[in-house]
CSV table of C-alpha atoms and ligand atoms in Angstrom, one decimal:
chain,number,residue,atom,x,y,z
A,8,MET,CA,80.7,127.2,117.1
A,9,LEU,CA,82.3,128.9,119.6
A,10,ARG,CA,83.2,125.8,121.8
A,11,GLY,CA,84.3,124.7,118.2
A,12,ARG,CA,86.7,127.1,117.5
A,13,CYS,CA,87.7,126.8,122.0
A,14,THR,CA,88.7,123.0,120.9
A,15,LEU,CA,90.6,123.8,117.8
A,16,LEU,CA,92.9,126.4,119.7
A,17,ASN,CA,93.0,124.3,122.7
A,18,TRP,CA,94.5,121.6,120.0
A,19,LEU,CA,96.7,124.2,118.5
A,20,VAL,CA,97.6,125.7,121.6
A,21,SER,CA,98.8,121.9,122.9
A,22,THR,CA,100.1,120.8,119.1
A,23,MET,CA,102.5,123.9,119.3
A,24,SER,CA,103.3,122.8,122.9
A,25,GLU,CA,104.2,119.8,121.8
A,26,LYS,CA,105.9,120.5,118.6
A,27,GLN,CA,108.4,123.6,121.2
A,28,LYS,CA,108.9,120.3,123.3
A,29,TYR,CA,110.6,118.5,120.4
A,30,GLN,CA,115.1,118.2,121.5
A,31,ARG,CA,117.3,115.8,120.2
A,32,THR,CA,118.4,113.6,122.5
A,33,GLU,CA,121.7,112.5,123.8
A,34,LYS,CA,122.4,109.4,122.0
A,35,SER,CA,120.8,111.0,118.5
A,36,GLN,CA,123.1,114.1,119.3
A,37,ALA,CA,126.1,111.7,120.7
A,38,LEU,CA,125.8,109.8,117.3
A,39,LEU,CA,125.5,113.1,115.8
A,40,ASP,CA,128.9,114.0,117.2
A,41,LYS,CA,130.9,111.2,114.9
A,42,VAL,CA,129.3,111.3,111.9
A,43,GLU,CA,131.9,113.0,109.8
A,44,THR,CA,130.1,114.9,106.4
A,45,PRO,CA,132.7,115.2,103.3
A,46,LYS,CA,131.9,117.0,100.3
A,47,TYR,CA,131.4,115.4,96.6
A,48,ASP,CA,132.6,116.5,93.6
A,49,ARG,CA,129.0,114.4,91.9
A,50,GLN,CA,130.2,116.5,88.2
A,51,ILE,CA,126.3,117.5,87.8
A,52,LEU,CA,125.3,119.3,84.6
A,53,ILE,CA,121.8,120.7,85.3
A,54,GLY,CA,119.6,122.2,82.7
A,55,LEU,CA,119.5,121.7,78.9
A,56,LYS,CA,121.1,125.8,78.6
A,57,LYS,CA,124.9,124.3,79.0
A,58,PHE,CA,124.2,122.2,76.4
A,59,LEU,CA,122.5,125.1,74.4
A,60,ASN,CA,124.7,127.3,74.7
A,61,GLY,CA,128.3,125.0,74.6
A,62,THR,CA,129.6,125.7,77.7
A,63,ALA,CA,128.9,122.1,79.1
A,64,PRO,CA,132.0,119.6,79.1
A,65,GLU,CA,133.1,119.4,75.7
A,66,ASP,CA,132.2,115.4,75.6
A,67,MET,CA,129.6,115.6,77.1
A,68,GLN,CA,128.4,118.0,75.1
A,69,SER,CA,128.1,114.9,72.2
A,70,LEU,CA,125.0,113.5,74.4
A,71,TYR,CA,122.9,116.0,72.0
A,72,SER,CA,123.4,116.5,68.6
A,73,ALA,CA,122.3,119.8,66.9
A,74,GLU,CA,119.0,118.6,65.6
A,75,GLU,CA,117.5,117.4,69.3
A,76,LEU,CA,119.0,120.8,70.8
A,77,THR,CA,117.5,122.5,68.2
A,78,VAL,CA,113.7,121.4,68.5
A,79,LEU,CA,114.1,121.3,72.0
A,80,GLN,CA,114.9,124.8,72.2
A,81,GLY,CA,111.8,125.3,69.8
A,82,LEU,CA,109.9,123.8,72.9
A,83,GLN,CA,110.7,126.7,75.0
A,84,GLY,CA,108.5,128.7,76.1
A,85,THR,CA,105.5,127.6,75.0
A,86,ASP,CA,102.8,124.8,76.5
A,87,LYS,CA,105.3,121.6,75.3
A,88,ASP,CA,108.2,122.6,77.2
A,89,VAL,CA,110.4,119.6,77.6
A,90,GLU,CA,111.9,121.6,80.9
A,91,ALA,CA,108.8,122.6,82.4
A,92,ARG,CA,108.0,118.9,82.8
A,93,MET,CA,110.7,117.6,84.5
A,94,PRO,CA,114.1,119.0,84.6
A,95,VAL,CA,117.0,118.0,83.1
A,96,LYS,CA,119.9,117.0,85.2
A,97,ILE,CA,122.9,114.3,84.6
A,98,THR,CA,126.1,112.8,86.8
A,99,ARG,CA,129.2,112.8,85.2
A,100,HIS,CA,129.2,108.8,85.9
A,101,TYR,CA,125.9,108.5,84.9
A,102,TYR,CA,127.0,110.1,81.9
A,103,GLU,CA,130.0,108.2,81.0
A,104,LEU,CA,127.9,105.2,81.4
A,105,ALA,CA,124.9,106.0,79.1
A,106,LYS,CA,127.5,107.4,76.6
A,107,ASN,CA,128.0,103.7,75.7
A,108,SER,CA,124.1,102.4,76.8
A,109,ALA,CA,121.2,103.5,73.8
A,110,PRO,CA,118.4,102.8,77.2
A,111,LEU,CA,120.6,105.0,79.7
A,112,GLN,CA,120.2,107.8,77.3
A,113,THR,CA,116.5,107.8,77.2
A,114,LEU,CA,116.6,107.4,80.7
A,115,VAL,CA,118.6,111.2,81.1
A,116,LYS,CA,117.6,112.7,77.6
A,117,ALA,CA,115.8,115.3,77.7
A,118,SER,CA,113.6,114.4,74.5
A,119,PRO,CA,110.4,116.3,72.9
A,120,SER,CA,107.8,113.5,72.5
A,121,GLU,CA,107.6,113.9,76.4
A,122,THR,CA,105.1,116.9,75.7
A,123,TRP,CA,102.9,116.1,72.0
A,124,ASP,CA,100.0,113.9,74.8
A,125,LEU,CA,99.9,115.4,78.5
A,126,GLU,CA,97.4,113.5,79.7
A,127,GLY,CA,97.9,112.4,83.0
A,128,ALA,CA,96.9,113.0,87.1
A,129,ALA,CA,98.3,116.2,88.5
A,130,ASP,CA,98.3,113.4,92.2
A,131,PRO,CA,99.3,110.0,90.9
A,132,GLY,CA,98.0,107.6,93.8
A,133,LYS,CA,96.1,110.5,95.3
A,134,GLN,CA,98.8,111.2,97.3
A,135,MET,CA,97.3,114.5,98.8
A,136,ALA,CA,94.5,112.9,100.2
A,137,TYR,CA,96.3,110.1,102.9
A,138,SER,CA,98.6,113.4,104.2
A,139,PRO,CA,98.0,114.2,107.6
A,140,ILE,CA,100.8,116.2,107.6
A,141,GLU,CA,103.2,118.5,105.0
A,142,GLY,CA,105.7,115.8,103.5
A,143,LEU,CA,104.3,112.2,105.1
A,144,ILE,CA,101.5,110.4,103.4
A,145,HIS,CA,100.6,107.6,105.2
A,146,LYS,CA,98.6,105.4,102.7
A,147,TYR,CA,99.5,101.5,104.3
A,148,GLU,CA,100.9,100.2,107.5
A,149,LEU,CA,104.0,102.6,106.9
A,150,GLY,CA,105.3,105.9,105.7
A,151,LEU,CA,106.4,108.4,103.6
A,152,ILE,CA,108.3,110.8,103.7
A,153,TYR,CA,109.8,113.5,101.6
A,154,VAL,CA,112.8,114.1,102.1
A,155,VAL,CA,114.5,116.3,99.8
A,156,SER,CA,113.3,117.2,96.4
A,157,THR,CA,115.2,116.4,93.7
A,158,CYS,CA,118.1,113.6,92.7
A,159,SER,CA,122.2,113.6,91.7
A,160,ALA,CA,120.6,112.9,88.4
A,161,HIS,CA,116.9,112.9,86.5
A,162,CYS,CA,115.1,109.8,85.2
A,163,ARG,CA,112.5,111.8,82.7
A,164,PHE,CA,110.0,108.8,83.3
A,165,CYS,CA,109.7,110.5,87.2
A,166,TYR,CA,106.5,108.8,88.7
A,167,ARG,CA,107.7,112.8,91.1
A,168,GLU,CA,107.8,114.7,88.4
A,169,GLU,CA,105.7,117.2,90.7
A,170,LEU,CA,107.7,117.2,93.4
A,171,ILE,CA,110.7,117.3,91.2
A,172,ALA,CA,109.7,120.0,89.0
A,173,ARG,CA,108.1,121.6,92.1
A,174,LYS,CA,104.5,121.7,90.6
A,175,THR,CA,101.5,123.2,92.4
A,176,ILE,CA,98.8,120.6,93.0
A,177,THR,CA,95.6,121.1,95.1
A,178,ARG,CA,95.1,119.8,98.2
A,179,GLU,CA,92.1,118.1,99.7
A,180,ASP,CA,91.0,121.0,101.0
A,181,GLY,CA,90.7,122.9,97.7
A,182,THR,CA,94.0,125.0,98.3
A,183,THR,CA,96.6,125.3,96.3
A,184,ALA,CA,101.0,124.7,96.8
A,185,PRO,CA,103.6,122.1,95.9
A,186,LYS,CA,105.0,119.4,98.6
A,187,GLY,CA,106.6,120.8,100.8
A,188,MET,CA,108.9,118.6,102.8
A,189,ALA,CA,108.8,116.9,106.3
A,190,GLN,CA,110.4,118.0,109.1
A,191,ILE,CA,111.7,116.3,112.1
A,192,PRO,CA,110.0,117.5,115.2
A,193,ASP,CA,106.2,117.6,113.5
A,194,LEU,CA,106.8,114.2,112.0
A,195,VAL,CA,108.2,112.7,115.8
A,196,HIS,CA,104.9,114.5,116.9
A,197,TYR,CA,102.6,112.9,114.6
A,198,ILE,CA,104.3,109.1,115.1
A,199,SER,CA,104.0,109.6,118.7
A,200,GLU,CA,100.8,110.9,119.1
A,201,HIS,CA,99.6,108.4,116.0
A,202,ASN,CA,100.9,105.5,117.9
A,203,GLN,CA,100.1,106.3,121.1
A,204,ILE,CA,96.1,107.0,120.1
A,205,VAL,CA,96.9,102.8,118.7
A,206,LYS,CA,97.8,101.8,121.7
A,207,GLU,CA,95.2,103.7,123.9
A,208,ASN,CA,92.4,101.5,121.6
A,209,GLY,CA,94.1,97.7,121.6
A,210,GLY,CA,95.7,98.1,118.8
A,211,ARG,CA,94.6,99.8,115.9
A,212,HIS,CA,93.4,103.4,115.7
A,213,PRO,CA,89.7,103.7,116.1
A,214,ASP,CA,89.6,105.9,113.3
A,215,THR,CA,91.3,103.9,110.3
A,216,GLY,CA,91.6,100.8,112.1
A,217,ARG,CA,95.8,101.5,111.1
A,218,GLU,CA,98.3,99.9,113.4
A,219,LYS,CA,101.7,101.5,115.1
A,220,LEU,CA,103.5,102.6,112.6
A,221,ARG,CA,106.4,101.1,112.6
A,222,GLU,CA,108.2,101.6,109.2
A,223,ILE,CA,108.9,105.0,107.5
A,224,LEU,CA,109.6,105.3,104.1
A,225,MET,CA,112.2,107.8,103.5
A,226,SER,CA,111.9,109.2,99.9
A,227,GLY,CA,111.5,112.3,97.6
A,228,GLY,CA,113.7,112.7,95.5
A,229,ASP,CA,116.3,110.6,97.0
A,230,PRO,CA,117.8,110.8,100.6
A,231,MET,CA,120.7,110.2,99.5
A,232,VAL,CA,121.5,113.8,98.0
A,233,LEU,CA,121.9,114.6,101.8
A,234,ASN,CA,124.3,115.4,103.5
A,235,ASN,CA,126.2,112.1,106.4
A,236,LYS,CA,124.6,114.0,109.4
A,237,LYS,CA,121.2,115.1,108.0
A,238,LEU,CA,120.5,111.5,107.4
A,239,ALA,CA,122.2,110.4,110.5
A,240,GLU,CA,119.3,113.4,112.2
A,241,TRP,CA,116.1,111.2,110.4
A,242,PHE,CA,117.7,108.0,111.4
A,243,SER,CA,118.4,108.6,114.7
A,244,SER,CA,114.7,110.9,115.2
A,245,LEU,CA,112.9,107.9,113.6
A,246,GLY,CA,114.6,106.2,115.9
A,247,ASP,CA,114.1,107.6,119.1
A,248,VAL,CA,110.1,108.1,118.8
A,249,GLY,CA,110.6,104.1,118.2
A,250,ILE,CA,110.1,102.6,114.1
A,251,GLU,CA,111.3,99.7,114.1
A,252,ASN,CA,112.6,99.4,110.5
A,253,ILE,CA,113.9,102.3,108.0
A,254,ARG,CA,113.5,102.8,103.7
A,255,ILE,CA,115.9,104.6,102.2
A,256,GLY,CA,114.4,104.9,98.6
A,257,THR,CA,117.7,105.8,96.6
A,258,LYS,CA,118.9,105.6,92.5
A,259,GLU,CA,122.3,107.1,94.0
A,260,LEU,CA,123.8,103.4,93.3
A,261,ALA,CA,123.6,104.4,90.0
A,262,PHE,CA,124.0,107.7,89.6
A,263,TYR,CA,126.6,108.7,91.7
A,264,PRO,CA,127.9,105.3,93.7
A,265,ASP,CA,130.8,107.0,95.5
A,266,ARG,CA,128.3,108.8,97.3
A,267,PHE,CA,128.3,105.4,99.5
A,268,ASP,CA,132.1,105.5,100.8
A,269,SER,CA,133.5,105.2,104.1
A,270,THR,CA,132.4,107.7,106.2
A,271,PHE,CA,128.8,106.9,105.3
A,272,PHE,CA,129.4,103.3,105.9
A,273,ASP,CA,132.1,104.6,109.3
A,274,MET,CA,128.0,106.6,109.7
A,275,LEU,CA,125.9,103.7,109.4
A,276,ASP,CA,128.1,101.5,111.7
A,277,HIS,CA,127.9,104.0,114.2
A,278,PHE,CA,124.1,104.4,113.7
A,279,HIS,CA,123.6,100.7,114.5
A,280,GLU,CA,125.9,100.8,117.1
A,281,ALA,CA,123.8,103.2,118.9
A,282,TYR,CA,120.7,102.1,117.3
A,283,PRO,CA,120.9,98.2,117.2
A,284,GLY,CA,117.1,97.4,117.2
A,285,ILE,CA,116.6,99.4,113.9
A,286,ASN,CA,116.5,97.8,110.6
A,287,LEU,CA,117.7,100.4,107.7
A,288,ARG,CA,116.1,98.9,104.1
A,289,PHE,CA,117.8,100.0,101.2
A,290,MET,CA,115.1,100.3,97.9
A,291,VAL,CA,117.6,100.5,94.9
A,292,HIS,CA,116.7,102.0,91.8
A,293,PHE,CA,118.2,99.8,88.7
A,294,ASN,CA,116.1,99.8,85.6
A,295,HIS,CA,119.2,98.0,83.2
A,296,PRO,CA,121.9,96.1,83.8
A,297,ASP,CA,124.3,98.8,81.8
A,298,GLU,CA,123.7,100.9,84.8
A,299,PHE,CA,125.6,98.9,86.9
A,300,LEU,CA,128.1,96.1,84.8
A,301,GLN,CA,131.0,96.6,82.7
A,302,LYS,CA,130.7,96.6,79.3
A,303,ASP,CA,133.5,95.3,76.6
A,304,ASP,CA,134.6,97.2,73.7
A,305,GLN,CA,132.0,95.2,71.1
A,306,GLY,CA,129.8,96.6,73.4
A,307,GLU,CA,129.2,92.6,75.4
A,308,PHE,CA,129.3,92.6,78.8
A,309,ILE,CA,131.8,90.5,80.3
A,310,GLU,CA,131.8,86.9,81.5
A,311,ASP,CA,133.7,86.9,85.3
A,312,PRO,CA,135.7,84.0,85.5
A,313,ASP,CA,134.6,83.2,88.7
A,314,GLY,CA,130.8,83.5,87.7
A,315,GLY,CA,128.7,85.8,86.4
A,316,PHE,CA,129.7,89.3,85.1
A,317,VAL,CA,131.7,91.5,86.1
A,318,TRP,CA,130.4,94.6,87.6
A,319,VAL,CA,131.5,98.7,87.7
A,320,GLU,CA,133.9,98.8,90.4
A,321,SER,CA,132.0,101.8,92.4
A,322,THR,CA,128.7,99.4,92.3
A,323,ARG,CA,130.4,96.8,93.1
A,324,ARG,CA,132.0,98.0,96.5
A,325,ALA,CA,128.8,99.7,97.3
A,326,VAL,CA,126.7,97.1,97.0
A,327,ALA,CA,129.0,94.5,98.7
A,328,GLU,CA,130.0,97.0,102.0
A,329,LEU,CA,125.9,97.4,101.8
A,330,ALA,CA,125.5,93.3,101.9
A,331,ARG,CA,127.5,92.6,104.2
A,332,ARG,CA,125.8,94.1,107.6
A,333,ASN,CA,122.9,91.8,108.2
A,334,TRP,CA,120.5,94.5,109.4
A,335,ILE,CA,120.6,95.6,106.3
A,336,ASN,CA,118.4,94.7,103.1
A,337,ILE,CA,119.0,96.0,100.0
A,338,GLU,CA,115.7,95.4,97.5
A,339,ASN,CA,115.4,96.3,93.6
A,340,GLN,CA,112.5,98.2,92.8
A,341,ALA,CA,111.7,99.7,89.3
A,342,PRO,CA,109.2,100.5,86.2
A,343,PHE,CA,109.8,99.2,83.0
A,344,ILE,CA,109.4,102.2,80.7
A,345,LYS,CA,109.2,101.8,77.1
A,346,GLY,CA,113.1,102.5,74.9
A,347,ILE,CA,114.9,101.8,78.1
A,348,ASN,CA,114.1,98.5,79.7
A,349,ASN,CA,111.1,96.7,77.4
A,350,ASP,CA,114.1,93.5,77.1
A,351,PRO,CA,113.1,91.1,78.2
A,352,VAL,CA,116.9,89.3,78.1
A,353,ALA,CA,118.2,92.7,80.0
A,354,ILE,CA,115.9,92.2,82.6
A,355,ARG,CA,117.2,88.4,83.5
A,356,ILE,CA,120.0,89.8,83.7
A,357,MET,CA,119.6,92.2,85.7
A,358,GLN,CA,117.8,89.4,88.5
A,359,ARG,CA,120.7,87.1,88.7
A,360,GLU,CA,123.2,89.8,88.6
A,361,LEU,CA,121.4,91.1,91.9
A,362,LYS,CA,120.4,88.3,92.9
A,363,ARG,CA,124.0,87.1,92.8
A,364,HIS,CA,125.4,89.5,94.7
A,365,GLY,CA,122.8,89.5,97.5
A,366,VAL,CA,119.6,92.4,96.0
A,367,GLU,CA,116.4,91.4,96.1
A,368,ASN,CA,113.6,91.4,93.1
A,369,HIS,CA,111.2,93.2,95.2
A,370,TYR,CA,108.9,95.0,92.6
A,371,PHE,CA,108.6,96.1,88.6
A,372,PHE,CA,105.9,98.8,88.2
A,373,CYS,CA,103.5,99.5,85.5
A,374,GLY,CA,104.3,102.9,84.5
A,375,ARG,CA,102.1,105.2,86.6
A,376,ASP,CA,99.3,108.1,84.7
A,377,ILE,CA,102.0,110.6,85.5
A,378,ILE,CA,101.3,114.0,83.3
A,379,GLY,CA,102.8,112.8,79.5
A,380,HIS,CA,102.4,109.1,80.9
A,381,ARG,CA,102.0,107.9,77.3
A,382,ALA,CA,105.5,108.8,76.0
A,383,PHE,CA,106.3,105.9,78.3
A,384,ASN,CA,104.1,103.3,79.7
A,385,LEU,CA,103.8,100.2,77.3
A,386,SER,CA,101.3,98.5,78.2
A,387,ILE,CA,100.0,96.3,81.1
A,388,GLU,CA,99.3,93.2,78.7
A,389,GLU,CA,103.2,94.1,77.9
A,390,ALA,CA,104.8,94.7,80.4
A,391,TRP,CA,103.2,91.5,82.1
A,392,ASN,CA,104.4,89.5,79.4
A,393,LEU,CA,108.4,91.2,79.7
A,394,LEU,CA,108.0,89.9,83.1
A,395,ASN,CA,106.9,86.8,82.4
A,396,GLU,CA,109.5,86.2,79.5
A,397,SER,CA,112.0,87.8,81.6
A,398,GLN,CA,112.1,85.2,84.2
A,399,LYS,CA,111.7,82.0,82.3
A,400,GLY,CA,114.7,80.1,83.2
A,401,LEU,CA,115.0,82.1,86.6
A,402,SER,CA,115.2,79.7,89.7
A,403,GLY,CA,112.6,80.6,91.8
A,404,VAL,CA,114.8,82.9,94.4
A,405,GLU,CA,116.2,85.0,91.5
A,406,SER,CA,112.4,85.6,90.3
A,407,HIS,CA,110.9,86.7,93.6
A,408,ALA,CA,109.8,90.3,91.3
A,409,LYS,CA,105.7,90.9,91.4
A,410,LEU,CA,103.9,92.9,89.0
A,411,SER,CA,102.5,96.0,90.6
A,412,ILE,CA,100.8,98.6,88.9
A,413,THR,CA,99.3,101.9,92.1
A,414,HIS,CA,96.0,101.9,91.6
A,415,TYR,CA,94.4,104.8,94.4
A,416,LEU,CA,93.2,101.8,96.1
A,417,GLY,CA,96.5,100.5,97.0
A,418,LYS,CA,99.5,98.6,94.7
A,419,THR,CA,98.0,95.5,93.1
A,420,GLU,CA,99.6,92.5,91.5
A,421,VAL,CA,98.7,91.8,87.4
A,422,VAL,CA,99.2,88.5,88.3
A,423,SER,CA,98.6,86.7,84.7
A,424,VAL,CA,97.1,87.5,81.0
A,425,THR,CA,95.7,84.2,79.7
A,426,ASN,CA,96.1,84.1,76.0
A,427,GLU,CA,92.7,81.4,75.3
A,428,PRO,CA,89.3,83.2,74.9
A,429,MET,CA,87.1,82.5,78.2
A,430,PRO,CA,83.6,80.5,77.2
A,431,GLY,CA,80.9,81.6,77.9
A,432,VAL,CA,82.4,85.0,79.8
A,433,PRO,CA,80.9,88.3,77.6
A,434,GLY,CA,84.4,89.9,78.0
A,435,GLY,CA,86.7,86.4,78.1
A,436,GLU,CA,86.5,86.7,74.0
A,437,ASN,CA,90.1,87.1,73.9
A,438,GLY,CA,91.7,85.6,76.8
A,439,VAL,CA,91.3,87.5,80.7
A,440,VAL,CA,94.1,90.0,82.7
A,441,ILE,CA,93.5,89.2,86.0
A,442,PHE,CA,94.2,91.9,88.6
A,443,LYS,CA,94.9,91.2,93.0
A,444,LEU,CA,95.2,94.0,95.4
A,445,LEU,CA,98.6,93.4,96.9
A,446,ARG,CA,98.1,96.4,99.4
A,447,GLY,CA,94.9,98.5,101.2
A,448,ALA,CA,95.1,101.8,102.4
A,449,ALA,CA,94.3,102.3,106.6
A,450,ASP,CA,93.4,98.5,107.5
A,451,ALA,CA,94.3,96.8,104.3
A,452,HIS,CA,90.7,95.8,104.5
A,453,ASN,CA,90.6,94.4,100.8
A,454,LYS,CA,93.8,93.3,100.3
A,455,GLY,CA,94.4,89.8,98.5
A,456,GLN,CA,90.7,90.7,96.9
A,457,VAL,CA,90.8,90.4,93.0
A,458,ALA,CA,89.3,91.4,90.0
A,459,ILE,CA,89.1,89.8,86.4
A,460,VAL,CA,88.8,92.2,83.2
A,461,GLY,CA,88.3,90.9,79.5
A,462,ARG,CA,92.3,91.6,77.6
A,463,ASN,CA,93.3,94.9,76.3
A,464,PRO,CA,96.5,95.3,74.9
A,465,GLU,CA,96.4,98.8,74.3
A,466,ALA,CA,95.5,99.4,78.1
A,467,ILE,CA,98.1,101.0,79.4
A,468,TRP,CA,95.8,101.9,82.8
A,469,PHE,CA,93.1,100.7,84.9
A,470,SER,CA,90.7,102.9,82.1
A,471,GLY,CA,91.1,101.1,79.0
A,472,TYR,CA,89.2,98.1,81.1
A,473,GLU,CA,86.2,99.8,81.7
A,474,ASP,CA,84.3,98.5,79.4
A,475,ARG,CA,84.8,94.5,80.1
A,476,VAL,CA,85.4,93.8,83.8
A,477,ILE,CA,84.2,90.5,84.7
A,478,TYR,CA,84.6,90.7,88.4
A,479,ASP,CA,86.1,93.0,90.7
A,480,GLU,CA,86.0,92.6,94.4
A,481,PRO,CA,87.7,94.8,95.6
A,482,GLY,CA,86.3,98.0,93.5
A,483,LEU,CA,89.3,99.0,91.2
A,484,PHE,CA,86.5,99.7,88.8
A,485,THR,CA,83.8,101.4,90.3
A,486,GLU,CA,85.6,104.3,92.5
A,487,SER,CA,86.9,106.8,90.7
A,488,MET,CA,89.5,107.0,88.3
A,489,GLN,CA,89.6,109.8,87.0
A,490,ALA,CA,92.0,111.9,87.9
A,491,THR,CA,93.8,111.8,84.9
A,492,SER,CA,93.5,115.2,83.3
A,493,SER,CA,95.2,117.3,80.4
A,494,VAL,CA,97.0,120.1,82.1
A,495,LYS,CA,98.8,123.2,81.4
A,496,LEU,CA,102.5,123.1,82.2
A,497,ALA,CA,104.4,126.2,84.4
A,498,VAL,CA,106.3,127.7,81.8
A,499,ASN,CA,109.8,129.5,83.6
A,500,SER,CA,110.3,132.3,82.2
B,6,LIG,S1,115.6,108.5,91.1
B,6,LIG,FE1,113.1,108.5,91.3
B,6,LIG,S2,112.7,110.4,92.0
B,6,LIG,FE2,115.3,111.1,91.2
B,6,LIG,S3,114.7,110.8,89.1
B,6,LIG,FE3,114.3,109.1,89.2
B,6,LIG,S4,112.5,108.4,89.0
B,6,LIG,FE4,112.5,110.4,90.5
């Protein structure tokens, strides 16, 4: 016991001294010295309060009707409080788009239906099981870090609602606290230690089988709400510790595209000059073409005489500036959400237009089992049908996107839904659904494995198929799916 304590003490002392040793490199400092950090005026409205007391700008006040505000006010302070589930936030730019778009209003407006059914997982994807240090999720070959806990506006369906609303999460050790943000010294220490162990062990970590950490996804929240200097500090620290690819998960191209201004691109270019081997991957988030296409007085998209449709100018400019840098990739990924984008025509136009402008169509997601997910999620079979219909008539390069649903084991593709009965197969009387594990945790030993279940058009989560499993190679239906539980919202007083 005493020996165990001494070992722990030694480890703590060495960990502390390693952390204290962390210092910005000269290269990183030289980069930061060149970075300009302007302030931005996003004209953000936070919370329902200004709508309720009539102090919101006059035109924006019309986003909610008087009846809607009365109902939402009546829920305040109860266990159905909509703002306690997910804070309300909108930018002027998004409001201008949303005033002519019912789907965009659904995306950003609080609705009483969100708290009718509060079933869901407090920690979707069981992320805390893969969090070796605060603010880092190391589940797959890449690491995901939380660098900020807000965005310029808030999507009502947000799959990070527990982070954005700063809810208390139960950790693996039984303690409870809101999810914390990653800190540069801790992360640098973790990456260098992990990669050193991997190197000494012939390319694999002896405990997890993972390879070297080469890629980090900066997430939250939206990293693009951080200023240029903070972003440059993250990028250079990750570059200095040997990270080769940095992902930036962002919806800022929809919420406030003017954030992608000349000072931001100057910072990126200085970074590239100092760290030429590092690839930046912008994981952008467009749910609907109304977020980037202009409309005429009849509400129709405007055809561009040069091909395709006319974009919102600030968004077009930002995407063009990203796309012309060959060390930057741009990938769109978005969930399918009821009342927002369950429209195959809109999704078809979106895939075509994004690809034309240099944005790859990466994933569409079935909604996660977040708290209140029944208000947002399409059934799995509806989502598959939606993607399949939307891709009819698209060329091969326009239809790269897969439909993914995130199981606790890893990202899983909904490969196909059949319409004909499968004779002689119990459970397959109405056709089957085929799932394939796209990515696996740790050493990804189960990647590529498939599961086949009988159809259930009502299923919005794996649990909807538990009673009709035909074949399950990766164990999608035997691993615990019991993370869903009714929770009480923390009501702001
Ligand atoms: S942009 Fe992403 S993280 Fe931010 S509110 Fe929307 S879904 Fe959540």
